[in-house]
């Protein structure tokens, strides 16, 4: 059978059109007929909701098989297993560094702008707060008791550990290892094709997700905490554009404009799904095929980043802590601010890249400096928009660090990075 070639012509643009179109249509519905019975049940909760959710399912469906196969392919093809340790060390170091920068920026902004003074939330929602696992437990849970169970539950860190160990064993198993490695490498190509198929649905999926959101969001909840919302958005954008650009330029000599241009579609995926985990297939495909990072590095650093690197989440948590402290009139000491930085970095490691988790983990951060977890209720009503935006930043961070690490290991093809086609 002949090979299928994707006509990816301007797919990125179509995804962005879907995003903006969805927003405009959603807000228009919200202002006009969103409350009419049949519009709500057939259009918003019906067709649009189904299309959006099916799209997210398609993406989620690919995450576990892709990460597993891709990591085995990458690790088993390493000529020098020591390289894995180096790549891991660099990636973890950079992920911690960027998260540290993010939360420090956030705290600085919260102290400077004081978003909690005069805040007056219109909607205080009750919510159950679940406890944050201890750091020791996070370490224990990294090793799967049963890899099949970890896969069934989509638990990323244990899947990564298992796939890395299996890949290393394949690499040192001589002829048998070579045969298996070839199989996984072919399988990887096939799954990447499948990711390409799902991406063809993206313009419609993104349109539907954003339209439902625009049509159902009660904008009045934003009024009392507008300063907080705007501050989080501004710091998110500053961190993404300035911190990542500087790191890409200084540490890897790469042009940040090209990076962001090629990342447009990935950012739109992350924004509309609010899940860095569900975005993994698209992130991986883009950093490998469009930004030129080799699978040997990207297959490891992208899923790892989606789990342990959450700069956007750290920014929200930093500003939210300042906001809640100011709202309750609590003065935090320098030591307490440092504690917040540490806790936010740890929360970022322990959190899975799924919608809304950053807010849940905020409870642990607040508790570490004696602030009431109930404070979270103040910002709950506006969190969805911030969740979407911070997820895009989280994913941009994963991709930027992947490019930097790949470049430093001689595993980034600059001609691919710099090359443009009609899709970019
Ligand atoms: N939704 C975010 C992500 O998937 C996590 C969060 O901040 O809630 O990256």
Short mmCIF file of C-alpha atoms and ligand atoms in Angstrom, two decimals:
data_model
loop_
_atom_site.label_atom_id
_atom_site.label_comp_id
_atom_site.label_asym_id
_atom_site.label_seq_id
_atom_site.Cartn_x
_atom_site.Cartn_y
_atom_site.Cartn_z
CA UNK A 1 0.00 0.00 0.00
CA UNK A 2 1.28 3.42 -0.78
CA UNK A 3 2.39 5.71 2.01
CA UNK A 4 -0.06 8.35 3.19
CA UNK A 5 1.34 11.87 2.94
CA UNK A 6 -0.25 14.56 5.05
CA UNK A 7 -1.16 17.73 3.39
CA UNK A 8 -0.36 19.84 6.40
CA UNK A 9 -0.83 23.00 4.50
CA UNK A 10 -1.21 25.78 6.96
CA UNK A 11 -2.53 23.50 9.68
CA UNK A 12 -1.07 25.76 12.37
CA UNK A 13 -2.99 28.70 10.95
CA UNK A 14 -6.19 26.69 10.83
CA UNK A 15 -5.75 25.74 14.47
CA UNK A 16 -5.32 29.39 15.42
CA UNK A 17 -8.35 30.33 13.33
CA UNK A 18 -10.27 27.62 15.21
CA UNK A 19 -9.15 29.12 18.49
CA UNK A 20 -10.06 32.72 17.71
CA UNK A 21 -13.26 31.69 15.89
CA UNK A 22 -14.29 29.54 18.87
CA UNK A 23 -13.73 32.42 21.24
CA UNK A 24 -15.73 34.89 19.15
CA UNK A 25 -18.58 32.41 18.55
CA UNK A 26 -18.60 31.39 22.23
CA UNK A 27 -18.78 34.95 23.53
CA UNK A 28 -21.46 35.77 20.93
CA UNK A 29 -23.52 32.80 22.14
CA UNK A 30 -22.93 33.81 25.75
CA UNK A 31 -24.26 37.31 25.08
CA UNK A 32 -27.27 36.15 23.08
CA UNK A 33 -28.89 32.71 23.05
CA UNK A 34 -26.70 30.53 25.30
CA UNK A 35 -29.52 30.24 27.85
CA UNK A 36 -32.19 29.16 25.39
CA UNK A 37 -33.05 25.53 26.26
CA UNK A 38 -32.36 23.81 22.95
CA UNK A 39 -29.24 25.87 22.23
CA UNK A 40 -27.80 24.83 25.57
CA UNK A 41 -28.76 21.16 25.32
CA UNK A 42 -28.22 20.47 21.60
CA UNK A 43 -25.54 22.94 20.55
CA UNK A 44 -23.40 23.71 23.59
CA UNK A 45 -23.74 20.63 25.81
CA UNK A 46 -24.48 18.52 22.72
CA UNK A 47 -22.57 18.85 19.47
CA UNK A 48 -19.81 21.24 20.60
CA UNK A 49 -19.14 19.43 23.85
CA UNK A 50 -18.96 16.04 22.10
CA UNK A 51 -16.61 17.29 19.38
CA UNK A 52 -14.31 18.94 21.95
CA UNK A 53 -14.23 16.01 24.34
CA UNK A 54 -13.72 13.45 21.55
CA UNK A 55 -10.76 15.46 20.35
CA UNK A 56 -9.20 15.52 23.84
CA UNK A 57 -9.82 11.76 24.11
CA UNK A 58 -8.01 11.16 20.85
CA UNK A 59 -5.02 13.06 22.16
CA UNK A 60 -5.08 11.34 25.55
CA UNK A 61 -5.43 7.96 23.85
CA UNK A 62 -2.03 8.44 22.23
CA UNK A 63 -0.08 9.60 25.27
CA UNK A 64 0.81 6.30 26.96
CA UNK A 65 1.60 4.24 23.83
CA UNK A 66 3.57 7.11 22.33
CA UNK A 67 5.64 7.86 25.42
CA UNK A 68 6.36 4.17 25.98
CA UNK A 69 7.35 3.34 22.41
CA UNK A 70 9.17 6.60 21.80
CA UNK A 71 11.24 6.35 24.98
CA UNK A 72 12.26 2.77 24.28
CA UNK A 73 13.23 3.79 20.75
CA UNK A 74 15.28 6.71 22.03
CA UNK A 75 17.02 4.98 24.92
CA UNK A 76 17.74 1.73 23.06
CA UNK A 77 19.47 3.65 20.28
CA UNK A 78 21.86 5.46 22.65
CA UNK A 79 25.39 4.53 21.73
CA UNK A 80 26.60 5.53 25.16
CA UNK A 81 24.25 4.82 28.11
CA UNK A 82 26.14 7.41 30.19
CA UNK A 83 24.63 10.00 27.89
CA UNK A 84 21.23 9.27 29.39
CA UNK A 85 22.46 10.24 32.83
CA UNK A 86 23.87 13.47 31.43
CA UNK A 87 20.68 14.31 29.51
CA UNK A 88 18.60 13.52 32.60
CA UNK A 89 20.81 15.66 34.84
CA UNK A 90 20.76 18.62 32.48
CA UNK A 91 17.00 18.38 31.93
CA UNK A 92 16.12 18.11 35.61
CA UNK A 93 18.54 20.94 36.45
CA UNK A 94 17.08 23.24 33.80
CA UNK A 95 13.51 22.33 34.72
CA UNK A 96 14.19 23.26 38.36
CA UNK A 97 16.01 26.43 37.34
CA UNK A 98 13.20 27.68 35.09
CA UNK A 99 10.56 26.87 37.72
CA UNK A 100 12.65 28.71 40.32
CA UNK A 101 12.89 31.77 38.05
CA UNK A 102 9.15 31.60 37.38
CA UNK A 103 8.04 31.52 41.00
CA UNK A 104 10.55 34.21 42.00
CA UNK A 105 9.23 36.49 39.26
CA UNK A 106 5.70 35.78 40.45
CA UNK A 107 6.42 36.59 44.09
CA UNK A 108 8.25 39.75 43.10
CA UNK A 109 5.26 40.84 41.00
CA UNK A 110 2.81 40.00 43.79
CA UNK A 111 4.79 42.05 46.32
CA UNK A 112 5.12 44.95 43.89
CA UNK A 113 1.54 45.11 42.60
CA UNK A 114 -0.33 43.85 45.71
CA UNK A 115 -3.27 42.24 43.86
CA UNK A 116 -4.92 41.11 47.13
CA UNK A 117 -5.43 44.62 48.51
CA UNK A 118 -8.98 45.70 47.81
CA UNK A 119 -9.93 42.42 46.15
CA UNK A 120 -13.57 41.54 46.40
CA UNK A 121 -14.42 38.14 44.91
CA UNK A 122 -18.01 37.88 43.75
CA UNK A 123 -18.12 34.15 43.98
CA UNK A 124 -16.64 32.06 46.75
CA UNK A 125 -16.94 28.41 45.90
CA UNK A 126 -16.54 25.56 48.35
CA UNK A 127 -14.11 22.92 47.29
CA UNK A 128 -12.58 19.84 48.79
CA UNK A 129 -8.87 20.19 49.10
CA UNK A 130 -6.85 17.01 48.81
CA UNK A 131 -3.52 16.68 50.54
CA UNK A 132 -0.25 16.92 48.69
CA UNK A 133 1.88 13.75 48.76
CA UNK A 134 5.16 14.05 50.67
CA UNK A 135 8.41 14.25 48.69
CA UNK A 136 9.41 10.77 49.91
CA UNK A 137 6.14 9.36 48.64
CA UNK A 138 6.71 11.00 45.25
CA UNK A 139 10.08 9.19 45.07
CA UNK A 140 8.54 5.84 46.06
CA UNK A 141 5.70 6.24 43.58
CA UNK A 142 8.17 6.80 40.76
CA UNK A 143 8.92 3.08 40.70
CA UNK A 144 5.98 1.09 39.34
CA UNK A 145 4.77 -1.82 41.40
CA UNK A 146 3.19 -3.04 38.19
CA UNK A 147 4.01 -1.34 34.87
CA UNK A 148 0.72 -2.41 33.30
CA UNK A 149 -1.16 -0.73 36.09
CA UNK A 150 0.94 2.43 35.70
CA UNK A 151 0.08 2.45 32.01
CA UNK A 152 -3.60 1.81 32.66
CA UNK A 153 -3.64 4.76 35.03
CA UNK A 154 -1.48 6.96 32.79
CA UNK A 155 1.03 7.51 35.60
CA UNK A 156 3.85 9.22 33.77
CA UNK A 157 6.89 8.93 36.05
CA UNK A 158 6.62 5.14 36.61
CA UNK A 159 6.06 4.65 32.87
CA UNK A 160 9.19 6.69 32.16
CA UNK A 161 11.27 4.67 34.66
CA UNK A 162 10.07 1.35 33.21
CA UNK A 163 10.60 2.38 29.58
CA UNK A 164 14.08 3.76 30.31
CA UNK A 165 15.16 0.54 32.05
CA UNK A 166 13.73 -1.59 29.27
CA UNK A 167 15.38 0.60 26.64
CA UNK A 168 18.76 0.36 28.40
CA UNK A 169 18.45 -3.44 28.57
CA UNK A 170 17.63 -3.56 24.85
CA UNK A 171 20.71 -1.40 24.14
CA UNK A 172 23.05 -3.90 25.82
CA UNK A 173 21.41 -7.11 24.52
CA UNK A 174 23.39 -7.54 21.30
CA UNK A 175 21.62 -9.07 18.31
CA UNK A 176 18.36 -9.72 20.18
CA UNK A 177 18.37 -6.10 21.32
CA UNK A 178 18.95 -4.84 17.79
CA UNK A 179 15.95 -6.73 16.44
CA UNK A 180 13.66 -5.41 19.17
CA UNK A 181 15.06 -1.90 18.83
CA UNK A 182 14.28 -1.94 15.08
CA UNK A 183 10.73 -3.02 15.82
CA UNK A 184 10.19 -0.17 18.28
CA UNK A 185 11.73 2.32 15.92
CA UNK A 186 9.25 1.30 13.17
CA UNK A 187 6.40 1.31 15.65
CA UNK A 188 7.41 4.82 16.71
CA UNK A 189 7.14 6.07 13.13
CA UNK A 190 3.67 4.54 12.87
CA UNK A 191 2.42 6.17 16.07
CA UNK A 192 3.81 9.51 14.90
CA UNK A 193 1.68 9.11 11.76
CA UNK A 194 -1.32 8.53 13.99
CA UNK A 195 -0.51 11.74 15.88
CA UNK A 196 -0.53 13.45 12.49
CA UNK A 197 -4.04 12.11 11.79
CA UNK A 198 -5.32 13.40 15.12
CA UNK A 199 -3.77 16.80 14.41
CA UNK A 200 -5.95 17.07 11.33
CA UNK A 201 -8.94 17.22 13.68
CA UNK A 202 -7.36 19.96 15.76
CA UNK A 203 -8.97 23.03 14.15
CA UNK A 204 -12.45 21.61 14.85
CA UNK A 205 -11.58 20.28 18.31
CA UNK A 206 -9.98 23.54 19.38
CA UNK A 207 -12.93 25.53 18.01
CA UNK A 208 -15.42 23.39 19.95
CA UNK A 209 -13.50 23.45 23.25
CA UNK A 210 -13.03 27.20 23.24
CA UNK A 211 -16.57 27.90 22.03
CA UNK A 212 -18.11 25.90 24.89
CA UNK A 213 -15.93 27.75 27.34
CA UNK A 214 -16.76 31.17 25.92
CA UNK A 215 -20.46 30.34 25.95
CA UNK A 216 -20.59 29.03 29.50
CA UNK A 217 -18.15 31.22 31.45
CA UNK A 218 -19.73 33.68 33.84
CA UNK A 219 -17.53 36.70 33.18
CA UNK A 220 -18.79 38.55 36.25
CA UNK A 221 -16.65 36.29 38.47
CA UNK A 222 -13.60 38.07 37.07
CA UNK A 223 -14.53 41.54 38.25
CA UNK A 224 -13.56 41.37 41.95
CA UNK A 225 -10.23 39.66 41.29
CA UNK A 226 -9.36 41.30 37.98
CA UNK A 227 -6.02 42.60 39.27
CA UNK A 228 -4.99 39.05 40.18
CA UNK A 229 -6.07 37.66 36.80
CA UNK A 230 -4.27 40.34 34.83
CA UNK A 231 -1.12 40.05 36.94
CA UNK A 232 -0.94 36.27 36.44
CA UNK A 233 -1.47 36.66 32.69
CA UNK A 234 1.17 39.39 32.39
CA UNK A 235 3.80 37.43 34.34
CA UNK A 236 3.01 34.27 32.34
CA UNK A 237 3.53 36.13 29.09
CA UNK A 238 6.71 37.85 30.35
CA UNK A 239 8.22 34.57 31.52
CA UNK A 240 7.39 32.78 28.28
CA UNK A 241 8.68 35.53 26.03
CA UNK A 242 11.65 36.88 28.00
CA UNK A 243 13.00 34.02 30.16
CA UNK A 244 12.72 31.32 27.49
CA UNK A 245 14.02 33.58 24.73
CA UNK A 246 17.08 34.49 26.80
CA UNK A 247 17.76 30.87 27.74
CA UNK A 248 17.36 29.67 24.13
CA UNK A 249 19.64 32.41 22.85
CA UNK A 250 22.28 32.33 25.59
CA UNK A 251 22.49 28.61 26.31
CA UNK A 252 21.85 27.22 22.84
CA UNK A 253 22.36 30.08 20.37
CA UNK A 254 18.89 29.41 18.92
CA UNK A 255 16.56 32.02 17.49
CA UNK A 256 13.57 32.35 19.86
CA UNK A 257 11.35 33.84 17.15
CA UNK A 258 11.64 30.67 15.09
CA UNK A 259 10.99 28.62 18.22
CA UNK A 260 7.75 30.41 19.05
CA UNK A 261 6.58 30.51 15.48
CA UNK A 262 6.91 26.76 15.15
CA UNK A 263 5.33 26.21 18.57
CA UNK A 264 2.10 28.07 17.72
CA UNK A 265 0.01 24.96 17.15
CA UNK A 266 1.39 23.22 20.25
CA UNK A 267 0.57 26.25 22.39
CA UNK A 268 -2.96 26.33 20.97
CA UNK A 269 -3.38 22.64 21.87
CA UNK A 270 -2.10 23.22 25.39
CA UNK A 271 -4.30 26.29 25.80
CA UNK A 272 -7.51 24.61 24.67
CA UNK A 273 -6.99 21.31 26.51
CA UNK A 274 -5.44 22.81 29.71
CA UNK A 275 -3.41 19.62 29.99
CA UNK A 276 0.30 19.36 29.30
CA UNK A 277 -0.09 15.58 29.57
CA UNK A 278 -2.65 15.37 26.77
CA UNK A 279 -0.49 17.70 24.68
CA UNK A 280 2.58 15.39 24.86
CA UNK A 281 2.00 13.77 21.44
CA UNK A 282 1.87 17.15 19.72
CA UNK A 283 4.80 18.56 21.68
CA UNK A 284 6.93 15.53 20.90
CA UNK A 285 6.08 15.57 17.23
CA UNK A 286 6.84 19.28 16.91
CA UNK A 287 10.16 19.30 18.78
CA UNK A 288 11.35 16.32 16.74
CA UNK A 289 10.01 17.05 13.27
CA UNK A 290 9.95 20.85 13.23
CA UNK A 291 12.52 21.97 15.81
CA UNK A 292 15.05 19.27 14.96
CA UNK A 293 15.58 17.72 18.42
CA UNK A 294 16.59 14.08 18.15
CA UNK A 295 14.23 11.44 19.52
CA UNK A 296 17.06 10.20 21.77
CA UNK A 297 16.74 13.39 23.83
CA UNK A 298 13.16 14.51 23.17
CA UNK A 299 11.48 11.17 23.96
CA UNK A 300 12.91 11.52 27.45
CA UNK A 301 12.77 15.23 28.20
CA UNK A 302 9.27 15.97 26.83
CA UNK A 303 7.26 13.46 28.93
CA UNK A 304 9.52 14.19 31.89
CA UNK A 305 8.88 17.91 31.50
CA UNK A 306 5.13 17.41 31.16
CA UNK A 307 5.26 15.83 34.61
CA UNK A 308 7.92 17.69 36.58
CA UNK A 309 8.17 21.07 34.88
CA UNK A 310 5.38 23.55 35.44
CA UNK A 311 6.60 27.09 35.24
CA UNK A 312 3.17 28.50 34.44
CA UNK A 313 1.67 26.68 37.39
CA UNK A 314 4.49 28.00 39.60
CA UNK A 315 3.67 31.55 38.50
CA UNK A 316 0.01 31.14 39.38
CA UNK A 317 0.91 29.61 42.74
CA UNK A 318 3.40 32.36 43.58
CA UNK A 319 0.98 35.17 42.78
CA UNK A 320 -1.94 33.35 44.41
CA UNK A 321 0.05 32.96 47.63
CA UNK A 322 0.82 36.67 47.67
CA UNK A 323 -2.80 37.46 46.82
CA UNK A 324 -4.24 35.27 49.57
CA UNK A 325 -1.76 36.58 52.16
CA UNK A 326 -2.65 40.17 51.26
CA UNK A 327 -6.38 39.43 51.27
CA UNK A 328 -6.17 37.99 54.78
CA UNK A 329 -3.78 40.75 55.90
CA UNK A 330 -0.88 38.38 56.66
CA UNK A 331 2.69 39.68 56.27
CA UNK A 332 5.06 37.00 55.02
CA UNK A 333 8.73 37.07 56.05
CA UNK A 334 11.68 36.56 53.68
CA UNK A 335 12.09 33.06 55.11
CA UNK A 336 8.46 32.30 54.34
CA UNK A 337 8.86 33.54 50.77
CA UNK A 338 11.84 31.23 50.33
CA UNK A 339 9.71 28.42 51.73
CA UNK A 340 7.07 29.22 49.09
CA UNK A 341 9.71 29.01 46.33
CA UNK A 342 10.81 25.59 47.57
CA UNK A 343 7.30 24.25 48.01
CA UNK A 344 6.20 25.48 44.60
CA UNK A 345 9.14 23.73 42.91
CA UNK A 346 8.28 20.52 44.75
CA UNK A 347 4.59 20.83 43.94
CA UNK A 348 5.55 21.21 40.29
CA UNK A 349 7.49 17.93 40.42
CA UNK A 350 4.69 16.05 42.14
CA UNK A 351 1.85 17.29 39.96
CA UNK A 352 0.55 15.53 36.88
CA UNK A 353 -0.09 17.67 33.80
CA UNK A 354 -3.88 17.59 33.94
CA UNK A 355 -6.41 20.42 34.14
CA UNK A 356 -6.71 22.25 37.44
CA UNK A 357 -4.12 20.31 39.41
CA UNK A 358 -2.06 23.42 40.11
CA UNK A 359 -4.88 24.87 42.15
CA UNK A 360 -5.25 21.71 44.24
CA UNK A 361 -1.53 21.66 45.01
CA UNK A 362 -1.69 25.28 46.06
CA UNK A 363 -3.21 24.01 49.32
CA UNK A 364 0.14 22.45 50.29
CA UNK A 365 2.03 25.63 49.44
CA UNK A 366 -0.34 27.76 51.51
CA UNK A 367 -0.17 25.34 54.44
CA UNK A 368 3.64 25.53 54.47
CA UNK A 369 3.44 29.22 55.43
CA UNK A 370 0.36 28.94 57.61
CA UNK A 371 -2.16 30.47 55.20
CA UNK A 372 -5.69 29.00 55.15
CA UNK A 373 -6.40 26.58 52.30
CA UNK A 374 -9.87 28.17 52.12
CA UNK A 375 -8.13 31.08 50.41
CA UNK A 376 -8.18 28.97 47.26
CA UNK A 377 -11.93 29.47 47.06
CA UNK A 378 -11.26 33.16 46.35
CA UNK A 379 -9.67 32.43 43.00
CA UNK A 380 -11.45 29.24 42.02
CA UNK A 381 -14.04 30.97 39.87
CA UNK A 382 -11.42 32.43 37.54
CA UNK A 383 -9.00 29.56 37.41
CA UNK A 384 -9.99 27.95 34.14
CA UNK A 385 -8.69 30.76 31.93
CA UNK A 386 -5.48 30.94 33.94
CA UNK A 387 -5.16 27.13 33.81
CA UNK A 388 -5.29 27.24 30.03
CA UNK A 389 -2.72 29.99 29.77
CA UNK A 390 -0.32 28.50 32.31
CA UNK A 391 -0.53 25.12 30.57
CA UNK A 392 0.67 26.76 27.36
CA UNK A 393 3.61 28.21 29.34
CA UNK A 394 4.33 24.83 30.96
CA UNK A 395 4.51 23.20 27.54
CA UNK A 396 6.63 26.00 26.04
CA UNK A 397 9.09 25.40 28.91
CA UNK A 398 9.27 21.67 28.19
CA UNK A 399 10.01 22.33 24.52
CA UNK A 400 12.56 25.09 25.22
CA UNK A 401 14.52 22.94 27.69
CA UNK A 402 14.37 20.01 25.25
CA UNK A 403 15.92 22.17 22.51
CA UNK A 404 18.63 23.47 24.86
CA UNK A 405 19.57 20.01 26.15
CA UNK A 406 19.47 18.50 22.64
CA UNK A 407 21.68 21.28 21.33
CA UNK A 408 24.24 20.83 24.11
CA UNK A 409 24.42 17.10 23.33
CA UNK A 410 24.87 17.65 19.59
CA UNK A 411 21.40 16.15 19.08
CA UNK A 412 19.67 19.13 17.50
CA UNK A 413 19.59 19.43 13.73
CA UNK A 414 19.86 23.17 13.18
CA UNK A 415 18.95 22.92 9.52
CA UNK A 416 15.56 21.48 10.57
CA UNK A 417 15.18 24.14 13.29
CA UNK A 418 15.85 26.97 10.86
CA UNK A 419 13.92 25.55 7.91
CA UNK A 420 10.42 26.76 7.12
CA UNK A 421 7.65 25.12 5.18
CA UNK A 422 4.15 26.28 4.41
CA UNK A 423 2.92 24.93 7.73
CA UNK A 424 5.13 27.29 9.75
N1 LIG B 1 -3.16 22.22 33.75
C1 LIG B 1 -1.76 22.34 34.03
C2 LIG B 1 -0.98 21.44 33.10
O1 LIG B 1 -1.48 20.45 32.64
C3 LIG B 1 -1.42 22.04 35.45
C4 LIG B 1 -2.04 23.09 36.33
O2 LIG B 1 -1.41 24.13 36.53
O3 LIG B 1 -3.14 22.91 36.80
O4 LIG B 1 0.15 21.68 32.81
#
